[in-house]
Backbone as ProteinMPNN parsed JSONL, in Angstrom:
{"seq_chain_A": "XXXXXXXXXXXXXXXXXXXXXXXXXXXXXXXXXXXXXXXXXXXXXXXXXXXXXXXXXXXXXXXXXXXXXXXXXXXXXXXXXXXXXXXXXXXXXXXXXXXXXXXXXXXXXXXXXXXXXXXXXXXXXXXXXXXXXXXXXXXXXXXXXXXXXXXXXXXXXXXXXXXXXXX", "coords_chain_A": {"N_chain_A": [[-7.532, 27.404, 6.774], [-4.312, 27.174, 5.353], [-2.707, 24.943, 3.057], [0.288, 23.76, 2.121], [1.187, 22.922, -1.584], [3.768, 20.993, -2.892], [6.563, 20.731, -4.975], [8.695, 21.423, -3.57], [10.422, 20.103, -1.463], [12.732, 20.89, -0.002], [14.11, 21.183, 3.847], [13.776, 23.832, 4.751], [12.372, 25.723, 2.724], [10.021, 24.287, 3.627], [9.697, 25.199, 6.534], [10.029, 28.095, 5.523], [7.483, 27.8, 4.454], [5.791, 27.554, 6.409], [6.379, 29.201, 8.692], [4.887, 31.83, 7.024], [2.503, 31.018, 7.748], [1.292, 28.806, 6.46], [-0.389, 25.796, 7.325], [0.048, 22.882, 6.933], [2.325, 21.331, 4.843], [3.229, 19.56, 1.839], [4.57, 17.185, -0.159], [3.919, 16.963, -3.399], [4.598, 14.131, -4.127], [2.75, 12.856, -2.731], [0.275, 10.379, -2.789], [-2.677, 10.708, -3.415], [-5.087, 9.908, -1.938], [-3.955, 10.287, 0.647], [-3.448, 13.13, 0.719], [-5.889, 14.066, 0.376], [-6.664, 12.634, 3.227], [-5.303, 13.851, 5.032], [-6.221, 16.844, 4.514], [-8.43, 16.285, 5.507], [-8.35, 15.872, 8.159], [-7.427, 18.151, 9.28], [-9.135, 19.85, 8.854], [-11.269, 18.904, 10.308], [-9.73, 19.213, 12.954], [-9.501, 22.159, 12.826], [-11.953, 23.037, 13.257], [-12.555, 22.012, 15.42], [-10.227, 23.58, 17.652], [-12.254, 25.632, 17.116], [-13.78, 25.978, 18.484], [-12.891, 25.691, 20.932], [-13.19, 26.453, 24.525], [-12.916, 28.961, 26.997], [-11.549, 28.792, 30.102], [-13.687, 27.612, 32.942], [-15.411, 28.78, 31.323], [-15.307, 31.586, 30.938], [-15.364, 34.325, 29.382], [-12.936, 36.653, 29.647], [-9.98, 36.133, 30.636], [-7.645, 36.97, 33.07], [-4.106, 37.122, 33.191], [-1.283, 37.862, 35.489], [0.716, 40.161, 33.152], [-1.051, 39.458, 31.293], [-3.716, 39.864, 28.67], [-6.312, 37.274, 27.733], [-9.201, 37.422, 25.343], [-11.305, 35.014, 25.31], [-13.658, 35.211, 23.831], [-12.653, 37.053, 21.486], [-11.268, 36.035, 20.558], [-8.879, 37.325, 20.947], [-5.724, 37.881, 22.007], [-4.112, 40.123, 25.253], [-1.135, 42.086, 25.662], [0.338, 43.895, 28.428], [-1.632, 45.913, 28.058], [-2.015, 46.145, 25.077], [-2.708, 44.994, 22.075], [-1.854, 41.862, 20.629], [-0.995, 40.426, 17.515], [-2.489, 37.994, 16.913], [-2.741, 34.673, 15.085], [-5.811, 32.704, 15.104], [-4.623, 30.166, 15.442], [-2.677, 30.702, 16.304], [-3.525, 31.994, 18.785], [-4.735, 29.853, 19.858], [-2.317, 28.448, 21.299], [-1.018, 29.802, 22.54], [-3.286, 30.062, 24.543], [-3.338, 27.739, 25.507], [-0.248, 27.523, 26.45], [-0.726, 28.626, 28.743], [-2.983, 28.374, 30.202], [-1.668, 25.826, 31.482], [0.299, 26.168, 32.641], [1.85, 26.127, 35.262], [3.633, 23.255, 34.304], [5.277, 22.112, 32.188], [5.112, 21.768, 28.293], [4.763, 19.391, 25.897], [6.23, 18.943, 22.938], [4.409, 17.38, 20.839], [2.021, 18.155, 22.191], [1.284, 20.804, 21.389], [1.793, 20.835, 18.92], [-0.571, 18.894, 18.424], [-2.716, 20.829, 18.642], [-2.529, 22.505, 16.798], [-3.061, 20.74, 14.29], [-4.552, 18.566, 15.552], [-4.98, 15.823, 17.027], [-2.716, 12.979, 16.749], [-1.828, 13.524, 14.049], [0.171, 13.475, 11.824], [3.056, 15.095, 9.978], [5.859, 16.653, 8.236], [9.108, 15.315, 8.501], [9.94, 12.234, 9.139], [8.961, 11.091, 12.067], [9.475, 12.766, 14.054], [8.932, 14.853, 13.007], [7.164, 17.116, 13.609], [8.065, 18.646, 15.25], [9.635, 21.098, 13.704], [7.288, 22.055, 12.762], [6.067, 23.277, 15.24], [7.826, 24.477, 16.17], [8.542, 27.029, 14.666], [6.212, 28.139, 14.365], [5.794, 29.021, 17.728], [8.391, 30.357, 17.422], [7.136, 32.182, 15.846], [5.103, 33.718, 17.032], [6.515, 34.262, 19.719], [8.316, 36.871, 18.199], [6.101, 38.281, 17.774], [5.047, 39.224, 20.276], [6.989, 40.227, 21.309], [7.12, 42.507, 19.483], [5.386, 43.84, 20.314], [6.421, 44.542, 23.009], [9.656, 44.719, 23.721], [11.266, 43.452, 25.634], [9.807, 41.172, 26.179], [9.596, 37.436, 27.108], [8.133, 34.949, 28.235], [7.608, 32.71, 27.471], [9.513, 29.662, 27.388], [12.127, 27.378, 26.378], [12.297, 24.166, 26.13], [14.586, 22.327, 24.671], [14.419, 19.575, 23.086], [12.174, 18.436, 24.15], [10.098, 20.745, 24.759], [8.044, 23.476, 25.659], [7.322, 25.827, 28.15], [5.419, 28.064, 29.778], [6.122, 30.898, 31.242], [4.802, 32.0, 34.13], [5.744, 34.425, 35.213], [6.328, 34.467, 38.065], [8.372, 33.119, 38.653], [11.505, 31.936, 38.417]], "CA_chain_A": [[-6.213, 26.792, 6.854], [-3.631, 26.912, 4.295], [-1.825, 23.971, 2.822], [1.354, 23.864, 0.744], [1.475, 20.762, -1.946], [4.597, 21.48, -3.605], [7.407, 19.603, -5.38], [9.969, 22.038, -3.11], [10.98, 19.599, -0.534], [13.879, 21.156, 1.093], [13.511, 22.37, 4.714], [13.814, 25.877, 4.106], [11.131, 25.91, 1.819], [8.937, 24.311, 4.663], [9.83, 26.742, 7.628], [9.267, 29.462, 5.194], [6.163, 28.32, 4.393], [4.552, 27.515, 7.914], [6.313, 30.543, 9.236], [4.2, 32.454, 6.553], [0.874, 30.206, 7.995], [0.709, 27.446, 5.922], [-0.557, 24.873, 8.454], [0.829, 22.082, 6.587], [3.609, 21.51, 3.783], [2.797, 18.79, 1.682], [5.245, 16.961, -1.256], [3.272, 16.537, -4.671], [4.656, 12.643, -4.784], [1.975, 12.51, -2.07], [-0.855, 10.074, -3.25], [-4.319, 11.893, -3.308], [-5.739, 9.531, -0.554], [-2.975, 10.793, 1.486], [-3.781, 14.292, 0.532], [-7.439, 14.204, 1.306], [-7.003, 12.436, 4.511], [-4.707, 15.012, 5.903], [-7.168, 17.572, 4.403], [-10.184, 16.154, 6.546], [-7.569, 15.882, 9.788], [-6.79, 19.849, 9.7], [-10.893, 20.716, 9.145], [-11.473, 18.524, 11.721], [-8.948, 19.677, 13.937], [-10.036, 23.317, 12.661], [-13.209, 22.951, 13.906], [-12.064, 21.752, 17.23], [-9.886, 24.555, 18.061], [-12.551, 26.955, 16.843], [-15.069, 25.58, 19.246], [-12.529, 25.691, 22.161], [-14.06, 27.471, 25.201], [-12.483, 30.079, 27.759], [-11.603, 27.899, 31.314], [-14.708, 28.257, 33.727], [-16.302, 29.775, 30.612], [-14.971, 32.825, 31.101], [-15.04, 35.255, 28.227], [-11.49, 37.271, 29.573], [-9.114, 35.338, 31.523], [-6.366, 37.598, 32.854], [-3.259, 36.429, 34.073], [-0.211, 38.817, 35.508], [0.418, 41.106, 31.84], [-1.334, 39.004, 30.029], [-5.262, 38.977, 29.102], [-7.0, 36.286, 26.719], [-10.189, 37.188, 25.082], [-12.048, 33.929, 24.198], [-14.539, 35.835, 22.975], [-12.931, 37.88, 19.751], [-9.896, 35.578, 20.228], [-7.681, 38.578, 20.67], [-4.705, 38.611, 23.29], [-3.606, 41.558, 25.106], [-0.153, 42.102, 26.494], [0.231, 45.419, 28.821], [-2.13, 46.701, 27.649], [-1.421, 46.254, 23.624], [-2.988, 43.998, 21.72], [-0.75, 41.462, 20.122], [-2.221, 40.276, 16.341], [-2.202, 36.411, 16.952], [-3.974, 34.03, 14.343], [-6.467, 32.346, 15.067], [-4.022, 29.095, 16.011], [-1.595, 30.945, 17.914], [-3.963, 32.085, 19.821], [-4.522, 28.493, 21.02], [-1.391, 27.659, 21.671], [-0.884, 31.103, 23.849], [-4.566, 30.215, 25.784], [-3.28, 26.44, 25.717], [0.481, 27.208, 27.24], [-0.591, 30.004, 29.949], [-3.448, 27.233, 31.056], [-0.863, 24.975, 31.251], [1.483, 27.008, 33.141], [2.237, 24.919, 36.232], [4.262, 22.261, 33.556], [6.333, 21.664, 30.571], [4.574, 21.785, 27.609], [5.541, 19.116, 24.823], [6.033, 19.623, 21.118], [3.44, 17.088, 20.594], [0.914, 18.361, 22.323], [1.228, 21.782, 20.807], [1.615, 20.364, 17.605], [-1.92, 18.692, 18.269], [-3.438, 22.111, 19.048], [-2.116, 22.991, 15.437], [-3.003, 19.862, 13.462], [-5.744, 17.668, 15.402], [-4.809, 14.732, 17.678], [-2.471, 12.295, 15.98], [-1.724, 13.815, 12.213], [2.454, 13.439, 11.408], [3.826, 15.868, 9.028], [7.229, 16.109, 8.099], [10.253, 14.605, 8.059], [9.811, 10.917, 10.369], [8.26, 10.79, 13.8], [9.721, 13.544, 14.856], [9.122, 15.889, 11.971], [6.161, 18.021, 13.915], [8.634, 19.839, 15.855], [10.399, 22.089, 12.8], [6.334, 22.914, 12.26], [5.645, 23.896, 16.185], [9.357, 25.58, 16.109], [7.929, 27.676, 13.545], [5.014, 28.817, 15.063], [6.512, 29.433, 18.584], [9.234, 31.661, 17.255], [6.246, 33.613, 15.461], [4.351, 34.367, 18.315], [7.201, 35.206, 20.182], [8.178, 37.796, 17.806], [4.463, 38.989, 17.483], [4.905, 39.39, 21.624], [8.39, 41.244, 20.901], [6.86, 43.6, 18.741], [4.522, 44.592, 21.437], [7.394, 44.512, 24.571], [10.825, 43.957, 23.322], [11.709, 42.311, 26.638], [9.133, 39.89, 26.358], [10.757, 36.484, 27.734], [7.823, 34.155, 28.931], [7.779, 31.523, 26.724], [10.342, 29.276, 27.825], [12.104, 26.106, 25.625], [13.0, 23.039, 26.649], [14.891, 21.349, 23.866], [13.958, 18.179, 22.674], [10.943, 18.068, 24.859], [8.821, 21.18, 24.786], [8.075, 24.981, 26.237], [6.518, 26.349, 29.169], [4.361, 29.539, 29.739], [6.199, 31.342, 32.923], [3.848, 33.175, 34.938], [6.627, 35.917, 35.695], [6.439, 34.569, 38.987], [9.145, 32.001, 38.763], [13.163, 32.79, 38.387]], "C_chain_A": [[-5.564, 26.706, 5.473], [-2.502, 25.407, 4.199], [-1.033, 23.948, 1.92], [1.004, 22.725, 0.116], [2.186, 21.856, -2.931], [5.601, 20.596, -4.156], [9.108, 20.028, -4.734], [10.025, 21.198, -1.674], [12.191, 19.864, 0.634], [13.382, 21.707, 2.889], [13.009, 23.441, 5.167], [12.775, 25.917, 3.89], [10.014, 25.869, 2.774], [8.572, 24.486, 5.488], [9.097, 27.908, 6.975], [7.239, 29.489, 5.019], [4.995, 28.348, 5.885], [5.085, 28.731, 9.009], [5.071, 31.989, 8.548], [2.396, 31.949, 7.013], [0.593, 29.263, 7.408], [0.418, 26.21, 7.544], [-0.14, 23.295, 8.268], [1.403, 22.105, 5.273], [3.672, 20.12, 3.092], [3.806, 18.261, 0.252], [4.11, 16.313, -2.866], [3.576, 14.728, -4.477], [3.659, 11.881, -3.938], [0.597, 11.634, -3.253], [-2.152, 10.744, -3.017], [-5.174, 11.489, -2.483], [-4.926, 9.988, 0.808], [-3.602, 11.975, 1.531], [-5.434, 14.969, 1.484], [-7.343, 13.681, 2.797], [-6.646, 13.724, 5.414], [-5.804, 16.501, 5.646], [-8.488, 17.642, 5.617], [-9.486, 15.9, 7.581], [-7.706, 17.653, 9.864], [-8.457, 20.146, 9.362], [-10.816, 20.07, 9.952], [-10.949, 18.98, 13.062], [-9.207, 21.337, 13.739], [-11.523, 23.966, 13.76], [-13.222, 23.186, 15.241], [-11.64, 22.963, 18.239], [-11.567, 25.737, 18.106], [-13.894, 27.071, 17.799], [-14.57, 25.781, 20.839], [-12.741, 26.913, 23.21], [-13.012, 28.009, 25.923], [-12.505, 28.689, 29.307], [-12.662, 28.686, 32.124], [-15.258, 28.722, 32.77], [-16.339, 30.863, 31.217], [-14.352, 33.448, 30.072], [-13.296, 35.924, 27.952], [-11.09, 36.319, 30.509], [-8.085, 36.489, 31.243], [-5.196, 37.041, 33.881], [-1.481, 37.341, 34.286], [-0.434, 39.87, 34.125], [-0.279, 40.526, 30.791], [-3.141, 38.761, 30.06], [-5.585, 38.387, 27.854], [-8.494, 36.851, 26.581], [-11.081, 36.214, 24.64], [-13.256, 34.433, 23.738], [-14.467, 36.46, 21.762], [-11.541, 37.024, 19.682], [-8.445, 36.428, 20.33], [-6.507, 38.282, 22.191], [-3.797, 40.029, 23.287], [-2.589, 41.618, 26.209], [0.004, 43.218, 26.596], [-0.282, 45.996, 27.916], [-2.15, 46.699, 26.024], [-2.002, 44.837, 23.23], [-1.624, 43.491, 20.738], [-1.778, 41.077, 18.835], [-2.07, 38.819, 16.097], [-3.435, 35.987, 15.881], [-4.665, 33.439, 15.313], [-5.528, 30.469, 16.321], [-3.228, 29.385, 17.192], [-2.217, 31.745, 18.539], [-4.6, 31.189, 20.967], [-3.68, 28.236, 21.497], [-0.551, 28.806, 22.968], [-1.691, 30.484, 24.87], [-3.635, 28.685, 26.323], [-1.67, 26.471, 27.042], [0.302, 27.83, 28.895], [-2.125, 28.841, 30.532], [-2.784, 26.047, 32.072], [0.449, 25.129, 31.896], [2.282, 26.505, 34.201], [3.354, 23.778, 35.401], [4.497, 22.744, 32.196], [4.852, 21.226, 29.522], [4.811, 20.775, 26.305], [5.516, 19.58, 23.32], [4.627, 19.077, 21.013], [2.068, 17.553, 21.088], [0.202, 19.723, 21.811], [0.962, 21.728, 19.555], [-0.304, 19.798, 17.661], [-3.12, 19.939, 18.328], [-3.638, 22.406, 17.508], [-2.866, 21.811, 14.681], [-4.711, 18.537, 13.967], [-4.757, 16.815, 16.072], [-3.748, 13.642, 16.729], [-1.938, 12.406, 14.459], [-0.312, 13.909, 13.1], [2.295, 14.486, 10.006], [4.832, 16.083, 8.981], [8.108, 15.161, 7.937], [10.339, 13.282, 9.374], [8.817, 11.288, 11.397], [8.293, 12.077, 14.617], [9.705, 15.235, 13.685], [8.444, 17.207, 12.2], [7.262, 18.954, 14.551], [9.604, 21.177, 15.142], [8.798, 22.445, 12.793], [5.971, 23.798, 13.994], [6.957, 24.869, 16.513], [8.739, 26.985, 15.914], [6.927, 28.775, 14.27], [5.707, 29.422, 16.506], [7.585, 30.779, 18.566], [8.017, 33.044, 16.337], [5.328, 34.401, 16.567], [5.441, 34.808, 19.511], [7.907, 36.233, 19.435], [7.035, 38.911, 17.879], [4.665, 39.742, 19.091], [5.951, 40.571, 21.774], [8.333, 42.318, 20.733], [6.391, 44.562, 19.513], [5.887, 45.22, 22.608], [8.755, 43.658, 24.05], [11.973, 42.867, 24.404], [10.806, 41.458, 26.905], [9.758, 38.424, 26.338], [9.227, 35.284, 28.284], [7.317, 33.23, 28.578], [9.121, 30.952, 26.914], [10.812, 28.279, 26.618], [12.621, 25.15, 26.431], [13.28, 22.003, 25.815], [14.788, 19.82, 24.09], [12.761, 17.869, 23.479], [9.715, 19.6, 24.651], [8.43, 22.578, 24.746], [7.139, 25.127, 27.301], [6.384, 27.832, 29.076], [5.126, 30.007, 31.068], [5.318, 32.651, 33.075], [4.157, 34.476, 35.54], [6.608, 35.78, 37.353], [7.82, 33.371, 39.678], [10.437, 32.492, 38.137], [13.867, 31.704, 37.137]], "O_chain_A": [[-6.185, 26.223, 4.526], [-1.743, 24.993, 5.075], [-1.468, 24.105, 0.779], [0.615, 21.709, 0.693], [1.776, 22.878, -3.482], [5.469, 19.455, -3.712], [10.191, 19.513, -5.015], [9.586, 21.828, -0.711], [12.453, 19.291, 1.692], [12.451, 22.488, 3.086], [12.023, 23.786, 5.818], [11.988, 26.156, 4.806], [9.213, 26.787, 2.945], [7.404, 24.224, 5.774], [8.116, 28.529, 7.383], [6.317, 30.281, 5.211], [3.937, 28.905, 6.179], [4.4, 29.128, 9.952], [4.555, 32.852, 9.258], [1.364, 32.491, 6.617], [-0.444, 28.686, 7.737], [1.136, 26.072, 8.535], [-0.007, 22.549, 9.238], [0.948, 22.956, 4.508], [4.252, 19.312, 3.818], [3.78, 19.159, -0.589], [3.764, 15.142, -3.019], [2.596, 14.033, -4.745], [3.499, 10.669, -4.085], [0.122, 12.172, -4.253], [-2.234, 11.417, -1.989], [-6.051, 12.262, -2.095], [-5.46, 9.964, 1.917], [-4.44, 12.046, 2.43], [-5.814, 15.687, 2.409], [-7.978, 14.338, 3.622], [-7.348, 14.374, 6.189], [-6.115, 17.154, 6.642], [-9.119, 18.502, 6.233], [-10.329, 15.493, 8.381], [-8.253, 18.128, 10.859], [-8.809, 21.087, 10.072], [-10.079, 20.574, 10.799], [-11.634, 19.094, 14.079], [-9.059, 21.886, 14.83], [-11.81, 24.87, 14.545], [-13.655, 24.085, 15.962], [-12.267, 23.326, 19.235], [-11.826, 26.473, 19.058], [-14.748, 27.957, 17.832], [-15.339, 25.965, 21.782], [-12.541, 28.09, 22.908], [-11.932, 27.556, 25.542], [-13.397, 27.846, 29.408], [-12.73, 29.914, 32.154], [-16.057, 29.513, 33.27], [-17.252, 31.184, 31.978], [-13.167, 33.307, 29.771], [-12.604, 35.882, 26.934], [-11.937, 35.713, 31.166], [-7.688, 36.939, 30.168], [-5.351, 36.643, 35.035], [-0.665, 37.397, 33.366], [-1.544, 40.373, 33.952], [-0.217, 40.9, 29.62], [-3.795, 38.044, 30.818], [-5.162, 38.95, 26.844], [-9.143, 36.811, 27.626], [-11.692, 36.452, 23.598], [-13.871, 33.604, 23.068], [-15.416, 36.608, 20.992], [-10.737, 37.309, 18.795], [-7.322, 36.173, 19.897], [-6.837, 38.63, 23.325], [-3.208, 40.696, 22.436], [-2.85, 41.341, 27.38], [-0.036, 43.951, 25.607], [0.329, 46.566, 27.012], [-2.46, 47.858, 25.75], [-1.834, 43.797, 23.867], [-0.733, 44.193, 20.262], [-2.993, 41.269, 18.893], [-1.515, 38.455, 15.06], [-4.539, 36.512, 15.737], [-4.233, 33.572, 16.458], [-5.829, 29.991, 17.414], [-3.054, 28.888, 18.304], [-1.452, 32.535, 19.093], [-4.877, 31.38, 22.151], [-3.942, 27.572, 22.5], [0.207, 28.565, 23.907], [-1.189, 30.275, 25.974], [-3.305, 28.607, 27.507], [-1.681, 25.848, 28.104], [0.973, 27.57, 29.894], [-1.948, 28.62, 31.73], [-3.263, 25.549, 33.091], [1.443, 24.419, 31.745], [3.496, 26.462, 33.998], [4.127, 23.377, 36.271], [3.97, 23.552, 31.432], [3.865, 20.585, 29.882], [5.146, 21.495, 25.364], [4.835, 20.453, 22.781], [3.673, 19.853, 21.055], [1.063, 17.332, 20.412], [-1.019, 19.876, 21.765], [0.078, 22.395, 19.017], [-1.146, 20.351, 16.952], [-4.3, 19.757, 18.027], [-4.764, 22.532, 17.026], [-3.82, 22.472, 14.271], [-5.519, 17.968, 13.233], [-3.592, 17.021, 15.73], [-4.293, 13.535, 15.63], [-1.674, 11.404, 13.794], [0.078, 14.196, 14.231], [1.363, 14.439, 9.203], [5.291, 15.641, 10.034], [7.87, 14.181, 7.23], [10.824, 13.558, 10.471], [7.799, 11.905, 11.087], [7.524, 12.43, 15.511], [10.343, 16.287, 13.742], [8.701, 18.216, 11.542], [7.201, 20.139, 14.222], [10.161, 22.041, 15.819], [8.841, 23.675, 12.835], [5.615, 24.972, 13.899], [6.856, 25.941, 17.109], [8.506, 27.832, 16.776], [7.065, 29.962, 14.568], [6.248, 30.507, 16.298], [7.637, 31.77, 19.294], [8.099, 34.271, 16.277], [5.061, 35.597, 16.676], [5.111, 35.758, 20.221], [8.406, 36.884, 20.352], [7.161, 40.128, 18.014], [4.404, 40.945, 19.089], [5.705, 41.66, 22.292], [8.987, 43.189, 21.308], [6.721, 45.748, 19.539], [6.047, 46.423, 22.816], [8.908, 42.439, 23.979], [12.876, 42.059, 24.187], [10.937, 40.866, 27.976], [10.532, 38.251, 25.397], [9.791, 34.539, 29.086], [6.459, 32.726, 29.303], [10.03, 31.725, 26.611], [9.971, 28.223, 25.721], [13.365, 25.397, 27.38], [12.662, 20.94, 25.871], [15.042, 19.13, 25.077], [12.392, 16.706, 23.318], [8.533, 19.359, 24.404], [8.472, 23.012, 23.594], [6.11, 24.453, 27.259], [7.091, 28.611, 28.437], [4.716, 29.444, 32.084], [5.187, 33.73, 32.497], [3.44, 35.306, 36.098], [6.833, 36.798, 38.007], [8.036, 33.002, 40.832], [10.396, 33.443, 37.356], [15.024, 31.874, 36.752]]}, "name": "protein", "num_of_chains": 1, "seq": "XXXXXXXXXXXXXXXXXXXXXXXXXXXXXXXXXXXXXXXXXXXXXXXXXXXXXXXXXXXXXXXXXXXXXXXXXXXXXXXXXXXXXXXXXXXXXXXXXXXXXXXXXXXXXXXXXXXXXXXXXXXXXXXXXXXXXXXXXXXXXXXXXXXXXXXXXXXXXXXXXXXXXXX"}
């Protein structure tokens, strides 16, 4: 996991960097118990993800064009692998599980970060970092199938996974 600690505070700055993968974006005037905690939240929450199993423990899960390897972590749309990290390939396995319902920021954001960690700007600051991510993996999906469409949003609340079977 990468972490910014920088003294560039603007927004910008902290899109670009968690569009580039930083997993969090951190202001130098941060105290160093601050620092470390959030440090030992994102291994912890590292961990977590990296332990997360396949539903039914099932190595491939395929679902309409889409198959999940939890085994090399790889997803493959028609046929084409897409080149997802490591995270957004949780948050792919996590929305297409999940597919039946609305997805919120927060809980996506926890996929990313660990249960509970805030970053950003107030209360509501996680959703410029799950933005972020979201629009990268739907590019990444793009790249593959330029009419790729099945990531849904639902401002101020969330995204859903459509199963291509729903209008």
């Amino acid at each position: 996991p990468v972490i910014f600690l920088t003294v560039l505070s603007d927004q910008i700055y902290e899109e670009a960097g968690l569009l580039g993968g930083a997993v969090d974006f951190i202001e130098k005037s941060r105290s160093f118990s601050i620092l470390l905690k959030r440090i030992e939240l994102i291994l912890t929450a590292h961990k977590v993800r990296t332990e997360r199993s396949a539903p039914n423990n099932q190595n491939v899960v395929e679902t309409n064009d889409l198959t999940l390897r939890y085994d090399s972590r790889r997803a493959i749309w028609k046929q084409d692998n897409v080149g997802l990290t490591l995270t957004e390939f949780n948050i792919v396995a996590y929305l297409t599980e999940s597919a039946d319902r609305d997805v919120s920021y927060r809980e996506i954001y926890d996929i990313v970060h660990g249960e509970g960690f805030l970053a950003g700007d107030g209360e509501i600051g996680y959703r410029t970092n799950v933005r972020a991510f979201i629009k990268r993996i739907r590019q990444k999906f793009r790249d593959v199938d330029p009419q790729f469409s099945q990531i849904k949003n639902y401002p101020g609340f969330g995204y859903r996974w459509r199963d291509g079977t729903e209008q």
